[in-house]
mmCIF file of C-alpha atoms and ligand atoms in Angstrom:
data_model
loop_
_atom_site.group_PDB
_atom_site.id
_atom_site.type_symbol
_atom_site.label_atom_id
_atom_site.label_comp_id
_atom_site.label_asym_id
_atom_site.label_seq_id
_atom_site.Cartn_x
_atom_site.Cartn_y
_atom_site.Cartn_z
ATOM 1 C CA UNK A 1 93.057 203.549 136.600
ATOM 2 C CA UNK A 2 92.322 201.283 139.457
ATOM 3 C CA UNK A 3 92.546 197.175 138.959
ATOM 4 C CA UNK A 4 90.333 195.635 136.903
ATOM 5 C CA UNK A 5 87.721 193.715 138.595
ATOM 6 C CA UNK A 6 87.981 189.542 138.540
ATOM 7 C CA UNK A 7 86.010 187.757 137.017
ATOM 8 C CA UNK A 8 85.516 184.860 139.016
ATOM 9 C CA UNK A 9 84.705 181.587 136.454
ATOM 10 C CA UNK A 10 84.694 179.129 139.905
ATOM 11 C CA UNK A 11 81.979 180.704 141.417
ATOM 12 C CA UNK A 12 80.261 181.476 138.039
ATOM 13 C CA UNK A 13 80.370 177.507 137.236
ATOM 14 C CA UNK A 14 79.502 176.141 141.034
ATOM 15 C CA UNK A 15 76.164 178.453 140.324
ATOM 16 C CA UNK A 16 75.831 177.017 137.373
ATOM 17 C CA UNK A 17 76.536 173.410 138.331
ATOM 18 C CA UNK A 18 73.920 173.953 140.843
ATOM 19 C CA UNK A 19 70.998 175.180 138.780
ATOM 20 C CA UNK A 20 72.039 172.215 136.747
ATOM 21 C CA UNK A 21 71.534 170.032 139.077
ATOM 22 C CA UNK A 22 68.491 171.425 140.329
ATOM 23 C CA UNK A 23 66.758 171.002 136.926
ATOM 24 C CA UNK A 24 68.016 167.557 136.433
ATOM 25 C CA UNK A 25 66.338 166.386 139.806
ATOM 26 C CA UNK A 26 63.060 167.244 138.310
ATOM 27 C CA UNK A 27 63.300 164.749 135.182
ATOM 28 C CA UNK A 28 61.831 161.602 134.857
ATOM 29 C CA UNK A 29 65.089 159.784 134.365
ATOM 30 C CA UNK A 30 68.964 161.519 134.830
ATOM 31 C CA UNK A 31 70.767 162.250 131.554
ATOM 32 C CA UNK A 32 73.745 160.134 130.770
ATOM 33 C CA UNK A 33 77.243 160.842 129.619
ATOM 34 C CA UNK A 34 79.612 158.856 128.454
ATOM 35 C CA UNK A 35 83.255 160.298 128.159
ATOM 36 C CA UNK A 36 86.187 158.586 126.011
ATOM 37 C CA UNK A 37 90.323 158.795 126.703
ATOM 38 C CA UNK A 38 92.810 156.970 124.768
ATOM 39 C CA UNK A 39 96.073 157.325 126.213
ATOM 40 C CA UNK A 40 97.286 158.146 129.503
ATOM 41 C CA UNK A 41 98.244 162.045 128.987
ATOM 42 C CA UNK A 42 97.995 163.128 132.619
ATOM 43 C CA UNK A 43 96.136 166.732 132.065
ATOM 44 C CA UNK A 44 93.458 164.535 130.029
ATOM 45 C CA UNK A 45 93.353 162.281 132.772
ATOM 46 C CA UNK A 46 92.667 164.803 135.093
ATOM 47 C CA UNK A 47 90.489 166.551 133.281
ATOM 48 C CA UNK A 48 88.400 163.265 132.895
ATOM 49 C CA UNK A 49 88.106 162.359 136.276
ATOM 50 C CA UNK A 50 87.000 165.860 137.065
ATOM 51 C CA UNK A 51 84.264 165.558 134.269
ATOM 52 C CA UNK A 52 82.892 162.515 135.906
ATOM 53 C CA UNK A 53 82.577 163.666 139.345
ATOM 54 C CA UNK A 54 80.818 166.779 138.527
ATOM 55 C CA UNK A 55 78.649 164.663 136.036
ATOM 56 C CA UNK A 56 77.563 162.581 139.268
ATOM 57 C CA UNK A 57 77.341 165.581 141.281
ATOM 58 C CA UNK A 58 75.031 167.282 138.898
ATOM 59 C CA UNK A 59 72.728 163.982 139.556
ATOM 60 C CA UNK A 60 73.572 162.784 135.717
ATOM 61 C CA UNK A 61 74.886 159.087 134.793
ATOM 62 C CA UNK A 62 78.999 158.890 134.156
ATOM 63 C CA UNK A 63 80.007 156.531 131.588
ATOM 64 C CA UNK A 64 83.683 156.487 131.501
ATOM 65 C CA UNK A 65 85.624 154.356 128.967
ATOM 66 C CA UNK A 66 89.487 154.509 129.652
ATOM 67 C CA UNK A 67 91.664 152.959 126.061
ATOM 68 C CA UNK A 68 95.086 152.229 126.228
ATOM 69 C CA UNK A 69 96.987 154.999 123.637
ATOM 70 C CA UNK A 70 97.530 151.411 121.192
ATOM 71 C CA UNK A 71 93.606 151.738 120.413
ATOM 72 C CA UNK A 72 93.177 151.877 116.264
ATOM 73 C CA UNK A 73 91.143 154.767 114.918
ATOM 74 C CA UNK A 74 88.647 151.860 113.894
ATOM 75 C CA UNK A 75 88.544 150.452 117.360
ATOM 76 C CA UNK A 76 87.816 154.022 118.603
ATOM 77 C CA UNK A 77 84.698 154.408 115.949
ATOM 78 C CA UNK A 78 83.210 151.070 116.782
ATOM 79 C CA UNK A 79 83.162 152.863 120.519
ATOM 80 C CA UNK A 80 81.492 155.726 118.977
ATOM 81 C CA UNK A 81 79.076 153.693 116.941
ATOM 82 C CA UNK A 82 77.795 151.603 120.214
ATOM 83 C CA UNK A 83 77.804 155.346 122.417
ATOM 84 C CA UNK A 84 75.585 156.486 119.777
ATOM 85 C CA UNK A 85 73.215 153.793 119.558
ATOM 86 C CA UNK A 86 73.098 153.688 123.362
ATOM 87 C CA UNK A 87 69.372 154.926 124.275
ATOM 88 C CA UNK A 88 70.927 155.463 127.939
ATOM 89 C CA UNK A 89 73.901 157.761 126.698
ATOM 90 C CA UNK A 90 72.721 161.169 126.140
ATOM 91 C CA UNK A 91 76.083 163.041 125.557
ATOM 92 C CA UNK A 92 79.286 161.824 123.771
ATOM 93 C CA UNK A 93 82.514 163.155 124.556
ATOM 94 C CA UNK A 94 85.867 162.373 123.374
ATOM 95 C CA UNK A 95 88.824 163.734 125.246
ATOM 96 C CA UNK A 96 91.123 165.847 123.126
ATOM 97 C CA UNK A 97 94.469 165.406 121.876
ATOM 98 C CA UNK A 98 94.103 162.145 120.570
ATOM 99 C CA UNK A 99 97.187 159.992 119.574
ATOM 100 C CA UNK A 100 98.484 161.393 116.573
ATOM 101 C CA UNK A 101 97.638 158.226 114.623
ATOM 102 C CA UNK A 102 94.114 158.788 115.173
ATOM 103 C CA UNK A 103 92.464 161.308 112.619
ATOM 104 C CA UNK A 104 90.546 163.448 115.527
ATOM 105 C CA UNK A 105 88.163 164.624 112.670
ATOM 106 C CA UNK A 106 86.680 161.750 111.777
ATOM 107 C CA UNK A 107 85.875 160.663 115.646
ATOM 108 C CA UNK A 108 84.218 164.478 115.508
ATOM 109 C CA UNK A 109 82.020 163.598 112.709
ATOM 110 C CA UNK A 110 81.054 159.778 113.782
ATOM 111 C CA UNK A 111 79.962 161.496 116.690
ATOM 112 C CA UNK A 112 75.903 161.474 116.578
ATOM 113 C CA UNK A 113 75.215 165.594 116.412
ATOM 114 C CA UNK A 114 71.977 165.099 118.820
ATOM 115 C CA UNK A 115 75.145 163.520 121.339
ATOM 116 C CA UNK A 116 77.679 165.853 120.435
ATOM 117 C CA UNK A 117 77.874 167.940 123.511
ATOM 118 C CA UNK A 118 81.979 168.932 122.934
ATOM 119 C CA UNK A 119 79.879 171.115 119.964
ATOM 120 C CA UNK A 120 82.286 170.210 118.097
ATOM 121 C CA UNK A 121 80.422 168.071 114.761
ATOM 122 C CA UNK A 122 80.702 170.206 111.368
ATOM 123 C CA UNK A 123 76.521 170.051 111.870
ATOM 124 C CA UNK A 124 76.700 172.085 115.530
ATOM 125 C CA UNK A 125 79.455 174.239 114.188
ATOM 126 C CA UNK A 126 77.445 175.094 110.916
ATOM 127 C CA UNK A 127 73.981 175.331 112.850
ATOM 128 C CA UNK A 128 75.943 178.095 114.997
ATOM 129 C CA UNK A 129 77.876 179.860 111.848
ATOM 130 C CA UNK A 130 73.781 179.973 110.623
ATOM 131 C CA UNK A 131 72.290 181.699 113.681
ATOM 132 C CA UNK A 132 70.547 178.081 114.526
ATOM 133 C CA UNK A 133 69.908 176.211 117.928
ATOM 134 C CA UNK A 134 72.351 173.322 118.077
ATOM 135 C CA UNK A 135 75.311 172.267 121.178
ATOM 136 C CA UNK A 136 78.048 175.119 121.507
ATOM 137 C CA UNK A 137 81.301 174.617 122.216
ATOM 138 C CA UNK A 138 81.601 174.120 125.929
ATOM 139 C CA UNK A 139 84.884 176.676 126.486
ATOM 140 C CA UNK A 140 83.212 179.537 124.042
ATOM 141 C CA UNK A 141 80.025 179.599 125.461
ATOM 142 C CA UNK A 142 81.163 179.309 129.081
ATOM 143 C CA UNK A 143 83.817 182.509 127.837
ATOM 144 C CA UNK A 144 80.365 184.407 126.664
ATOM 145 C CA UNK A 145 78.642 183.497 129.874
ATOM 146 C CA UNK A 146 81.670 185.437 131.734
ATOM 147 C CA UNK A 147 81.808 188.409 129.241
ATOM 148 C CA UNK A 148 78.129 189.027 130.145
ATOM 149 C CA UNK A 149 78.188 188.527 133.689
ATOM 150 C CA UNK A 150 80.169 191.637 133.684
ATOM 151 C CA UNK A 151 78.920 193.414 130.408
ATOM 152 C CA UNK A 152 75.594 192.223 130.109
ATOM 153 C CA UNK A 153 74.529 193.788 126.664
ATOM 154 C CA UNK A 154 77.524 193.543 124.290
ATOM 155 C CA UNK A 155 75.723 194.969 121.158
ATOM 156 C CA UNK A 156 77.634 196.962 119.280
ATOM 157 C CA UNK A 157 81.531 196.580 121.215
ATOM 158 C CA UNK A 158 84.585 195.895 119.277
ATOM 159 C CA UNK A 159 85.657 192.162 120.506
ATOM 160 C CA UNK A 160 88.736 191.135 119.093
ATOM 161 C CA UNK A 161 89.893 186.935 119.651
ATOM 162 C CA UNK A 162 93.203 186.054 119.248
ATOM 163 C CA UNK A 163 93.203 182.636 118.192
ATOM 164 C CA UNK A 164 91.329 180.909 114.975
ATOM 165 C CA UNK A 165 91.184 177.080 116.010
ATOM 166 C CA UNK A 166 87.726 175.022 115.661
ATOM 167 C CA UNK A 167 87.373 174.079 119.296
ATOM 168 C CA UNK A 168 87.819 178.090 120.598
ATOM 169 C CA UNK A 169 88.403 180.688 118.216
ATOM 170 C CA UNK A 170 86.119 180.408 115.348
ATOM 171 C CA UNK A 171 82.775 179.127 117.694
ATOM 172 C CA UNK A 172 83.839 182.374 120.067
ATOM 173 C CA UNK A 173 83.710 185.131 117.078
ATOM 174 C CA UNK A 174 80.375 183.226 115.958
ATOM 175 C CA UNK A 175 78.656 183.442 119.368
ATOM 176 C CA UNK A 176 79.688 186.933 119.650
ATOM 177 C CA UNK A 177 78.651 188.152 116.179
ATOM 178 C CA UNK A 178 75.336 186.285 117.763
ATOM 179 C CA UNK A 179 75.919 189.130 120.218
ATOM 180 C CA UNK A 180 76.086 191.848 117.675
ATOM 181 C CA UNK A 181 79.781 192.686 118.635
ATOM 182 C CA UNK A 182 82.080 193.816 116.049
ATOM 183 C CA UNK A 183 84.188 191.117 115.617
ATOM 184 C CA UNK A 184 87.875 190.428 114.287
ATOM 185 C CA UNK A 185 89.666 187.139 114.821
ATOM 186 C CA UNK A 186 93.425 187.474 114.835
ATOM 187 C CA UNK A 187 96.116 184.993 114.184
ATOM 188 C CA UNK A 188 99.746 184.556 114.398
ATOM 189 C CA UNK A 189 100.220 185.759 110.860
ATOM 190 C CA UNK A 190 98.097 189.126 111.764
ATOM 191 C CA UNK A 191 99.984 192.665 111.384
ATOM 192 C CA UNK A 192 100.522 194.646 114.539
ATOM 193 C CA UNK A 193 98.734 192.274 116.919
ATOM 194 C CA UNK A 194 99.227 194.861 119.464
ATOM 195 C CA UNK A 195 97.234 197.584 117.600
ATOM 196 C CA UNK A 196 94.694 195.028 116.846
ATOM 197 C CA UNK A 197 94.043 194.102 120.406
ATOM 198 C CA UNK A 198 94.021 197.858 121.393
ATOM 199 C CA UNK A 199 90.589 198.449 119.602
ATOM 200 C CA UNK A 200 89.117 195.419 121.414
ATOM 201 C CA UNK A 201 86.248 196.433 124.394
ATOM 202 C CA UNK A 202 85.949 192.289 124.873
ATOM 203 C CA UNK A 203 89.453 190.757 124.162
ATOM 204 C CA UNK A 204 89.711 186.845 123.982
ATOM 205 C CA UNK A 205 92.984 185.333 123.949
ATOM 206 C CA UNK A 206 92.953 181.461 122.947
ATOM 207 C CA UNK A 207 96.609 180.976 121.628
ATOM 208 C CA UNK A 208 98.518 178.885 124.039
ATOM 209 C CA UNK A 209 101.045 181.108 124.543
ATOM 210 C CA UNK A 210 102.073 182.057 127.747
ATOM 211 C CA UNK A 211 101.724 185.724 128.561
ATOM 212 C CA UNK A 212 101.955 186.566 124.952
ATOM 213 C CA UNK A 213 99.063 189.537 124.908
ATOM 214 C CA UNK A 214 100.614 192.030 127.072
ATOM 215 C CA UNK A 215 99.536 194.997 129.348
ATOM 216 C CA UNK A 216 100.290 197.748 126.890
ATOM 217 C CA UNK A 217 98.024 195.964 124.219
ATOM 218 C CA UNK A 218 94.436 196.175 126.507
ATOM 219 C CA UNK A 219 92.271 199.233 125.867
ATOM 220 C CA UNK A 220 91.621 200.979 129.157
ATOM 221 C CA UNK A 221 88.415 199.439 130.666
ATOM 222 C CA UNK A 222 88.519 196.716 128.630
ATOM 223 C CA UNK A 223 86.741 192.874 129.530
ATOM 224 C CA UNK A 224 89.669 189.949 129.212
ATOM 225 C CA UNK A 225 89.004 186.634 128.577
ATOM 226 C CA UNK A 226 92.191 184.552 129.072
ATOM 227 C CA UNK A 227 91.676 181.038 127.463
ATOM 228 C CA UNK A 228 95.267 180.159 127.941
ATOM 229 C CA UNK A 229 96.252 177.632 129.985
ATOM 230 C CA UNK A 230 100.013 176.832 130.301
ATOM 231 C CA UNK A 231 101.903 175.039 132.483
ATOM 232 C CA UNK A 232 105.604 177.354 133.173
ATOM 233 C CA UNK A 233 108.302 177.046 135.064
ATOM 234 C CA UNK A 234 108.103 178.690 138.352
ATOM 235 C CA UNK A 235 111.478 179.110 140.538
ATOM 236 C CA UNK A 236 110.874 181.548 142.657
ATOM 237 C CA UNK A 237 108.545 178.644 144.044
ATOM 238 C CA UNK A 238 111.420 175.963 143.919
ATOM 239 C CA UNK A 239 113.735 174.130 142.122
ATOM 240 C CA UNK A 240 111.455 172.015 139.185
ATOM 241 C CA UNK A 241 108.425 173.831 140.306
ATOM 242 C CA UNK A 242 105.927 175.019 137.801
ATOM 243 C CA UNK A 243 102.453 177.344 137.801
ATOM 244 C CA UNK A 244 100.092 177.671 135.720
ATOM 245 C CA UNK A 245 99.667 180.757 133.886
ATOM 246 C CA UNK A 246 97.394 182.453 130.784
ATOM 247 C CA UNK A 247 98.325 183.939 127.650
ATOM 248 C CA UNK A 248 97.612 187.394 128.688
ATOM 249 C CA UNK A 249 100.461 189.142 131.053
ATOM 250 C CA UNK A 250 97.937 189.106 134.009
ATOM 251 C CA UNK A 251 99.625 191.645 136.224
ATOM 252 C CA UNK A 252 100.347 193.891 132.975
ATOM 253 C CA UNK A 253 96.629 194.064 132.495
ATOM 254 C CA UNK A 254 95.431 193.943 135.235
ATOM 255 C CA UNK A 255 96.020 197.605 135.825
ATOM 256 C CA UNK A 256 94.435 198.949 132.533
ATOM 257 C CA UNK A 257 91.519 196.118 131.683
ATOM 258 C CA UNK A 258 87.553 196.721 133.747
ATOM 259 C CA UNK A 259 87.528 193.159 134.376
ATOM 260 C CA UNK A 260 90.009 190.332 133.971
ATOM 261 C CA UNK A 261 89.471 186.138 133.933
ATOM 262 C CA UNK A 262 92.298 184.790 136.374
ATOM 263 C CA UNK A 263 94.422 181.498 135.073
ATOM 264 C CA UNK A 264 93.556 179.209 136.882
ATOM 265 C CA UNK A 265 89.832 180.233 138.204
ATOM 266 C CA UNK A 266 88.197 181.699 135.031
ATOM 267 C CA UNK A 267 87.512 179.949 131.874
ATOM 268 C CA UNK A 268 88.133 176.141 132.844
ATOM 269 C CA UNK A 269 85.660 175.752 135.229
ATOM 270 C CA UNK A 270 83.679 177.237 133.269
ATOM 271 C CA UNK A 271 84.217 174.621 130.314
ATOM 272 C CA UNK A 272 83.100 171.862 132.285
ATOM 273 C CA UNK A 273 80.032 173.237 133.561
ATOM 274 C CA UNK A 274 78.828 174.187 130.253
ATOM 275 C CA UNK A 275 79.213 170.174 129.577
ATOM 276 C CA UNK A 276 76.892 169.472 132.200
ATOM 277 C CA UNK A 277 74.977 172.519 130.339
ATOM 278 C CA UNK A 278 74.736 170.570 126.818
ATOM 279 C CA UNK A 279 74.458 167.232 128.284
ATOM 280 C CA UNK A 280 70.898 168.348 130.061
ATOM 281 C CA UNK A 281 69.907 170.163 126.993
ATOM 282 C CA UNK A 282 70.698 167.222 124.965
ATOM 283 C CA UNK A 283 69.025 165.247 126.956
ATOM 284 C CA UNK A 284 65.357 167.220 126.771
ATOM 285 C CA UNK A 285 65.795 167.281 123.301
ATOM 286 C CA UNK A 286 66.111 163.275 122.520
ATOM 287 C CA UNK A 287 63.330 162.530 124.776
ATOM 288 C CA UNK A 288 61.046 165.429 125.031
ATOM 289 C CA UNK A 289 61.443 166.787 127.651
ATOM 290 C CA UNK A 290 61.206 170.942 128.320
ATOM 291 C CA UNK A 291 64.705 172.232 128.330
ATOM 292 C CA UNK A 292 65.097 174.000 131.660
ATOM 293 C CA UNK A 293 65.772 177.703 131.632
ATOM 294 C CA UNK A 294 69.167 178.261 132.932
HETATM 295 N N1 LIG B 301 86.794 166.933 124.003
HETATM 296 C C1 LIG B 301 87.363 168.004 124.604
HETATM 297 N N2 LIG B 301 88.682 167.988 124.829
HETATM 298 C C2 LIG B 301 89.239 169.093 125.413
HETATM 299 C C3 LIG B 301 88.439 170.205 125.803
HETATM 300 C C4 LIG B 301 87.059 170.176 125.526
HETATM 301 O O1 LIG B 301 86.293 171.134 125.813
HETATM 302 N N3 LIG B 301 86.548 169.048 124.930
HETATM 303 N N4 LIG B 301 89.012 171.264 126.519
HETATM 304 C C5 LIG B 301 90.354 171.140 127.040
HETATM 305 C C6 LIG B 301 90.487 170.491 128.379
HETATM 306 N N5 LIG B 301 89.385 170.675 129.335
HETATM 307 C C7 LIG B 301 88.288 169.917 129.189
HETATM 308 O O2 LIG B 301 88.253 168.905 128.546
HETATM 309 C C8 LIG B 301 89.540 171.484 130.497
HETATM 310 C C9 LIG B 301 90.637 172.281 130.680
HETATM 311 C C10 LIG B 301 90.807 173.004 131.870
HETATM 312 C C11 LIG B 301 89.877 172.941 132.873
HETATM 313 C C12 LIG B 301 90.067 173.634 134.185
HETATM 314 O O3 LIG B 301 89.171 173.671 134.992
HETATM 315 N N6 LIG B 301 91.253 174.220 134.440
HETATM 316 C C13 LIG B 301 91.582 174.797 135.709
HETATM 317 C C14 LIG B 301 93.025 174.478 136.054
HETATM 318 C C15 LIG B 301 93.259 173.004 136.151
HETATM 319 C C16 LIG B 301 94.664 172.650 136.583
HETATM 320 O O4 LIG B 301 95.016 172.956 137.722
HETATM 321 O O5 LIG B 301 95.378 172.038 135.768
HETATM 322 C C17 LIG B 301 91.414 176.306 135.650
HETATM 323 O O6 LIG B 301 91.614 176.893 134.571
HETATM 324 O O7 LIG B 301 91.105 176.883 136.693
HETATM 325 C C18 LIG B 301 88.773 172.149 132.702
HETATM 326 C C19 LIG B 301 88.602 171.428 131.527
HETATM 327 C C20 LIG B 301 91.211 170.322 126.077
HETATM 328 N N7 LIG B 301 90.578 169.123 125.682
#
């Protein structure tokens, strides 16, 4: 079998960032959103900063509050609490990790659902579990928006995603069960992983594991959605150099999948668009306005 195609996520989110932005120039006001780090990790950071210019970009208002990682967990709701009753601050979004000391499900749930963009309130996640409109998870949906751009009707396939945390894996098997897949979530404590994956037509790997799903596990033809993004040494590039990488064996299945998500260039671009995504739709629904067809 020849390669499998790419599935390029930067060019899927630039075309998405752009029809974005083209709907937001015809509103009466631009949307706001207001993003939240405590701490200084330096991937949040980034991550952050990158949020904020392609907020601006998009033609939508940035509000960026920066804590120091000493902030309380009451200091961080009283935030919250003001973002919420903010009538310029359409979207909410609070940079995960959080300090350990800070009880990350409880700034979820103080988190108005109408502002919850991350998708990430026990209201969005039960509204999708229920087949309802609500805000998706920004990395699922954006992993959905890939899957289709290369299998447009996924009724019926056998999609199999490795992985069963809130923000990824269990808002993934929900939108594709939307999708009428077949769908089995695996874990770490699942028997014969390999066998498992070997049945999936859409295969979604969201375990932070580097390489872990390897070439001999893909079904021939297969669509891959690597998740995974880890950081990993690198020195055949030089001494202390690192790369990023996924946690599927790229190369390995490369040369049995149909179509493969690169690491870096598929899913995380995709994550942030989808922000800009819920932030608009968020937006038309607080104030009226008719949600753009994107
Ligand atoms: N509140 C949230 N916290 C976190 C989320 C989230 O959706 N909501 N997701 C991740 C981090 N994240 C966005 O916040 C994110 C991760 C990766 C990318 C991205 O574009 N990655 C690039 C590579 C970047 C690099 O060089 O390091 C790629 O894959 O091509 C965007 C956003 C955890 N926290």
């Amino acid at each position: 079998m020849s390669d499998a195609a790419l599935i390029d996520g930067k060019a899927t989110a630039e075309a998405l960032r752009a029809r974005i932005a083209a709907a937001v120039a015809t509103l009466p006001e631009p949307p706001g959103l207001a993003v939240v780090l405590v701490g200084e990790d330096p991937a949040s950071q980034v991550y952050v900063r990158n949020k904020a210019r392609q907020t601006h970009e998009a033609g939508m208002r940035s509000f960026e509050h920066r804590l120091p990682v000493t902030t309380s967990q009451g200091e961080l709701l009283d935030l919250v609490a003001r973002l919420n009753a903010d009538p310029a601050v359409d979207g909410i979004l609070v940079q995960l990790p959080l300090p350990s000391r800070i009880d990350a499900n409880a700034v979820i749930e103080a988190i108005d659902p109408a502002k919850d963009v991350d998708g990430f309130h026990p209201m969005n996640t039960g509204r999708l579990a229920a087949g309802l409109p609500g805000l998706v998870p920004c990395t699922p949906l954006g992993c959905l928006m890939l899957a289709r751009s290369v299998r447009p009707d996924l009724s019926g396939l056998e999609a199999v995603v490795v992985g069963r945390s809130n923000i990824v894996g269990k808002p993934m098997a929900q939108l594709l069960l939307a999708e009428s897949c077949t769908v089995t979530i695996a874990h770490s404590r699942t028997r014969d992983l390999a066998e498992v994956c070997r049945r999936a037509d859409i295969l979604v790997a969201a375990v932070g594991r580097p390489r872990m799903i390897e070439g001999s596990w893909i079904k021939p033809g297969a669509v891959v959605i690597d998740v995974g993004i880890n950081r990993v040494a690198a020195p055949d590039l030089g001494e202390g150099k690192t790369r990023l990488v996924g946690d599927v064996d790229f190369a390995g299945a490369r040369e049995r999948a149909g179509a493969i998500t690169p690491v870096p260039g598929g899913v995380g671009p995709m994550t942030i668009a989808c922000l800009l995504r819920n932030t608009l739709q968020a937006a038309c629904r607080r104030r009226g306005w008719a949600a753009p067809d994107l």
